[in-house]
């Protein structure tokens, strides 16, 4: 039942990063808005957002099956992996992975035997049973496990993590990374940018797709790192609304 190619993938030379956004509220219209606005993929946030993994099937019903949705797990727990993938997500984003054993366990939970130990459920991904056989045949190749590198411990373990077989990608969390570096609330501080640059280059050297979150003060394209990324998430629903509304109000008040 899956129509999408495995996402994320390494960017072809000369092509820009695949751009998406983060949805944190459990309203299918937000996903529709993101797609109408031109997003190529969607990051659904069950870690910091108000979305539960058990409600994902319902949230994703309006999303065409060829649009990649990656679900960030509330925690790196097998139950959440099952629920996210059974809902038809193209992959999972696993918060703060700091060692290769954790990354390998996550990959195993996400892949059906013999590649891994994913449990067999019947959900939206399987066409509610009507597409069970074809989904199970394709799922290991089409679902991805993306690990977040967002701490100094994760950066130190990165080379080992990148060796994990079946890893689908790395997603950099600049906010947690900066906090872990003693620079809380400073995701664009030069030392943080330098560390991000190092992560990106190490991923690229191993041809592992690498992406990053851009929010608040950070602008995609503001430095050369943007051009080295395979995928990126630009802002999140709540802050995009807040920032845009604040700007509108400010402009309106300045002319009245
Ligand atoms: C972070 O910046 O810490 C994130 O996890 C963004 O998604
Ligand atoms: Mg984070």
Coordinates of C-alpha atoms and ligand atoms in Angstrom, one line a residue:
X1 CA 0.0 0.0 0.0
X2 CA 3.0 2.3 0.2
X3 CA 3.6 4.4 -2.9
X4 CA 6.4 6.6 -1.8
X5 CA 10.1 6.0 -2.4
X6 CA 12.2 5.6 0.8
X7 CA 12.5 9.0 2.4
X8 CA 14.8 10.7 3.2
X9 CA 17.4 10.2 0.4
X10 CA 20.7 11.8 -0.5
X11 CA 20.1 14.8 -2.6
X12 CA 21.1 14.6 -6.3
X13 CA 23.9 17.1 -7.1
X14 CA 22.4 20.5 -8.1
X15 CA 19.0 19.7 -6.4
X16 CA 17.9 21.5 -3.3
X17 CA 17.1 19.9 0.0
X18 CA 13.6 18.4 0.4
X19 CA 11.7 21.0 2.4
X20 CA 9.0 20.2 5.0
X21 CA 7.6 21.5 8.2
X22 CA 6.7 20.3 11.7
X23 CA 3.1 19.7 12.7
X24 CA 2.4 19.6 16.4
X25 CA -1.3 19.8 16.7
X26 CA -3.6 16.9 15.9
X27 CA -5.6 18.4 13.1
X28 CA -5.5 16.9 9.6
X29 CA -6.1 20.3 8.1
X30 CA -2.7 21.4 9.2
X31 CA -1.1 18.6 7.1
X32 CA -3.3 19.7 4.2
X33 CA -2.2 23.3 4.6
X34 CA 1.4 22.3 4.7
X35 CA 1.1 20.4 1.5
X36 CA -0.9 23.1 -0.2
X37 CA 1.9 25.5 0.7
X38 CA 4.3 23.3 -1.1
X39 CA 6.0 21.1 1.5
X40 CA 7.6 18.0 0.1
X41 CA 7.4 16.1 3.4
X42 CA 5.9 16.4 6.8
X43 CA 7.4 16.0 10.3
X44 CA 4.7 15.0 12.7
X45 CA 5.8 15.6 16.3
X46 CA 4.7 13.2 19.0
X47 CA 7.6 14.1 21.2
X48 CA 6.9 17.8 22.0
X49 CA 3.6 18.1 20.1
X50 CA 0.1 17.3 21.2
X51 CA -0.2 14.3 18.9
X52 CA -0.4 10.8 20.2
X53 CA 0.9 7.8 18.3
X54 CA -2.4 5.9 18.7
X55 CA -4.2 8.8 16.9
X56 CA -1.8 8.9 13.9
X57 CA -3.9 6.7 11.6
X58 CA -6.8 9.2 11.9
X59 CA -4.5 12.2 11.5
X60 CA -2.9 10.9 8.3
X61 CA -6.0 9.8 6.4
X62 CA -6.1 12.8 4.2
X63 CA -2.4 12.7 3.2
X64 CA -1.8 11.1 -0.2
X65 CA 0.2 8.0 0.2
X66 CA 3.1 9.2 -1.9
X67 CA 3.8 12.1 0.5
X68 CA 6.4 11.2 3.0
X69 CA 5.4 11.7 6.6
X70 CA 8.0 11.1 9.3
X71 CA 6.8 10.7 12.8
X72 CA 8.9 11.8 15.7
X73 CA 8.4 9.3 18.5
X74 CA 7.5 10.5 22.0
X75 CA 10.4 8.3 23.2
X76 CA 12.5 5.6 21.8
X77 CA 10.2 2.8 22.7
X78 CA 9.1 -0.2 20.6
X79 CA 5.4 0.4 21.1
X80 CA 5.7 3.8 19.5
X81 CA 7.6 2.4 16.5
X82 CA 4.8 -0.1 15.9
X83 CA 2.1 2.5 16.1
X84 CA 3.8 5.1 13.9
X85 CA 4.7 2.7 11.1
X86 CA 1.3 0.8 11.2
X87 CA -0.4 4.2 10.7
X88 CA 1.3 4.5 7.3
X89 CA 4.1 6.8 8.2
X90 CA 7.1 6.7 5.8
X91 CA 9.4 6.5 8.7
X92 CA 10.2 7.5 12.3
X93 CA 12.4 10.2 13.8
X94 CA 13.9 9.0 17.0
X95 CA 14.8 11.8 19.5
X96 CA 18.3 12.1 21.0
X97 CA 20.1 8.9 20.0
X98 CA 23.5 8.8 21.7
X99 CA 24.8 5.3 20.9
X100 CA 24.9 2.8 18.1
X101 CA 23.2 0.1 20.2
X102 CA 20.1 2.3 20.5
X103 CA 20.1 3.1 16.8
X104 CA 20.4 -0.6 16.0
X105 CA 17.6 -1.5 18.3
X106 CA 15.3 1.1 16.7
X107 CA 16.1 -0.2 13.2
X108 CA 15.4 -3.7 14.3
X109 CA 12.0 -2.7 15.8
X110 CA 11.2 -1.0 12.4
X111 CA 12.0 -3.9 10.0
X112 CA 10.1 -7.1 9.6
X113 CA 12.0 -10.4 10.0
X114 CA 14.4 -11.6 8.9
X115 CA 16.0 -8.1 8.8
X116 CA 14.6 -7.1 12.2
X117 CA 11.9 -7.8 14.7
X118 CA 9.0 -5.5 13.7
X119 CA 5.8 -7.0 15.0
X120 CA 3.0 -7.6 12.5
X121 CA -0.1 -5.5 13.1
X122 CA -2.8 -4.6 10.6
X123 CA -3.4 -0.9 10.3
X124 CA -3.7 1.9 7.8
X125 CA -0.3 1.1 6.3
X126 CA -1.6 -2.4 5.4
X127 CA -4.7 -1.0 3.8
X128 CA -6.6 -2.3 6.9
X129 CA -5.7 -5.8 5.8
X130 CA -6.6 -5.5 2.1
X131 CA -2.9 -4.8 1.2
X132 CA -1.2 -6.8 3.9
X133 CA 0.9 -9.0 1.7
X134 CA 2.2 -6.3 -0.6
X135 CA 2.9 -3.9 2.3
X136 CA 4.9 -6.5 4.1
X137 CA 6.8 -7.3 1.0
X138 CA 7.9 -3.7 0.5
X139 CA 7.9 -2.1 3.9
X140 CA 11.5 -2.9 4.9
X141 CA 12.8 -1.1 1.9
X142 CA 10.4 1.8 2.1
X143 CA 10.2 2.7 5.7
X144 CA 13.1 4.7 7.3
X145 CA 14.6 5.1 10.7
X146 CA 16.0 8.6 11.2
X147 CA 18.0 9.3 14.4
X148 CA 18.3 12.7 15.9
X149 CA 21.7 13.9 16.8
X150 CA 21.1 16.6 19.3
X151 CA 23.6 16.2 22.2
X152 CA 27.3 16.2 22.7
X153 CA 27.1 12.5 23.5
X154 CA 25.3 11.9 20.2
X155 CA 28.0 13.8 18.3
X156 CA 30.7 11.8 20.0
X157 CA 29.0 8.5 19.1
X158 CA 28.1 9.6 15.5
X159 CA 30.7 7.6 13.6
X160 CA 29.5 4.4 15.4
X161 CA 25.9 5.3 14.8
X162 CA 26.5 5.9 11.1
X163 CA 27.8 2.3 10.8
X164 CA 24.4 0.9 11.9
X165 CA 23.0 -1.2 9.0
X166 CA 19.6 0.0 7.8
X167 CA 19.9 3.5 9.2
X168 CA 17.8 5.8 7.1
X169 CA 19.1 9.2 8.0
X170 CA 20.2 11.7 10.6
X171 CA 18.2 14.7 11.7
X172 CA 20.0 17.5 13.7
X173 CA 18.1 19.2 16.5
X174 CA 19.9 22.6 17.0
X175 CA 17.9 23.6 20.1
X176 CA 18.8 20.5 22.1
X177 CA 22.3 20.4 20.7
X178 CA 22.9 24.0 21.8
X179 CA 21.5 23.3 25.2
X180 CA 23.8 20.2 25.5
X181 CA 26.8 22.5 24.6
X182 CA 26.0 24.9 27.5
X183 CA 24.5 27.4 25.0
X184 CA 20.8 27.0 25.8
X185 CA 18.5 29.0 23.5
X186 CA 21.4 29.8 21.1
X187 CA 21.0 27.4 18.2
X188 CA 22.9 29.7 15.8
X189 CA 25.9 30.4 18.1
X190 CA 29.2 29.9 16.1
X191 CA 30.2 26.9 18.2
X192 CA 26.9 25.2 17.5
X193 CA 27.0 26.0 13.8
X194 CA 30.6 24.5 13.7
X195 CA 29.3 21.3 15.4
X196 CA 26.4 21.1 13.0
X197 CA 28.8 21.5 10.1
X198 CA 30.9 18.7 11.4
X199 CA 27.8 16.4 11.8
X200 CA 26.7 17.2 8.2
X201 CA 30.1 16.5 6.7
X202 CA 30.5 13.2 8.6
X203 CA 27.0 12.0 7.4
X204 CA 27.8 13.1 3.8
X205 CA 31.1 11.2 3.9
X206 CA 29.1 8.0 4.5
X207 CA 26.3 8.9 2.2
X208 CA 23.8 8.9 5.0
X209 CA 21.0 11.5 4.4
X210 CA 21.2 14.4 6.8
X211 CA 18.6 17.0 7.7
X212 CA 18.1 19.8 10.1
X213 CA 15.4 21.8 11.9
X214 CA 15.2 25.5 11.2
X215 CA 13.1 27.6 13.5
X216 CA 12.7 31.0 15.1
X217 CA 15.8 33.1 14.4
X218 CA 17.4 30.5 12.1
X219 CA 16.8 30.9 8.4
X220 CA 17.3 28.1 5.9
X221 CA 19.9 29.5 3.4
X222 CA 21.5 31.8 5.8
X223 CA 24.8 29.9 5.7
X224 CA 26.5 27.3 3.6
X225 CA 25.2 24.4 5.7
X226 CA 21.8 24.6 4.1
X227 CA 23.3 23.8 0.7
X228 CA 24.8 20.6 2.2
X229 CA 21.6 19.2 3.6
X230 CA 19.4 16.5 2.1
X231 CA 16.2 17.5 3.9
X232 CA 15.1 20.2 6.3
X233 CA 12.1 21.1 8.4
X234 CA 11.2 24.8 8.4
X235 CA 9.4 26.0 11.5
X236 CA 6.3 24.5 13.2
X237 CA 2.6 25.1 12.9
X238 CA 2.2 27.0 16.2
X239 CA 5.2 29.3 15.9
X240 CA 4.6 30.0 12.2
X241 CA 1.1 31.3 13.1
X242 CA 2.4 33.2 16.2
X243 CA 5.3 34.9 14.2
X244 CA 3.1 35.8 11.3
X245 CA 0.3 37.1 13.5
X246 CA 2.7 39.1 15.6
X247 CA 4.2 40.7 12.4
X248 CA 0.7 41.5 11.0
X249 CA -0.3 43.1 14.3
X250 CA 2.9 45.1 14.5
X251 CA 2.5 46.4 11.0
X252 CA -1.1 47.2 11.5
X253 CA -0.4 49.1 14.7
X254 CA 2.5 51.0 13.2
X255 CA 0.2 52.5 10.5
X256 CA -2.8 53.3 12.8
Ligands
LIG1 C1 15.8 20.5 18.4 O1 16.2 21.5 17.8 O2 16.2 20.1 19.5 C2 14.8 19.7 17.7 O3 14.6 18.6 18.2 C3 14.2 20.2 16.5 O4 13.3 19.3 15.9
LIG2 MG1 15.2 18.2 20.1

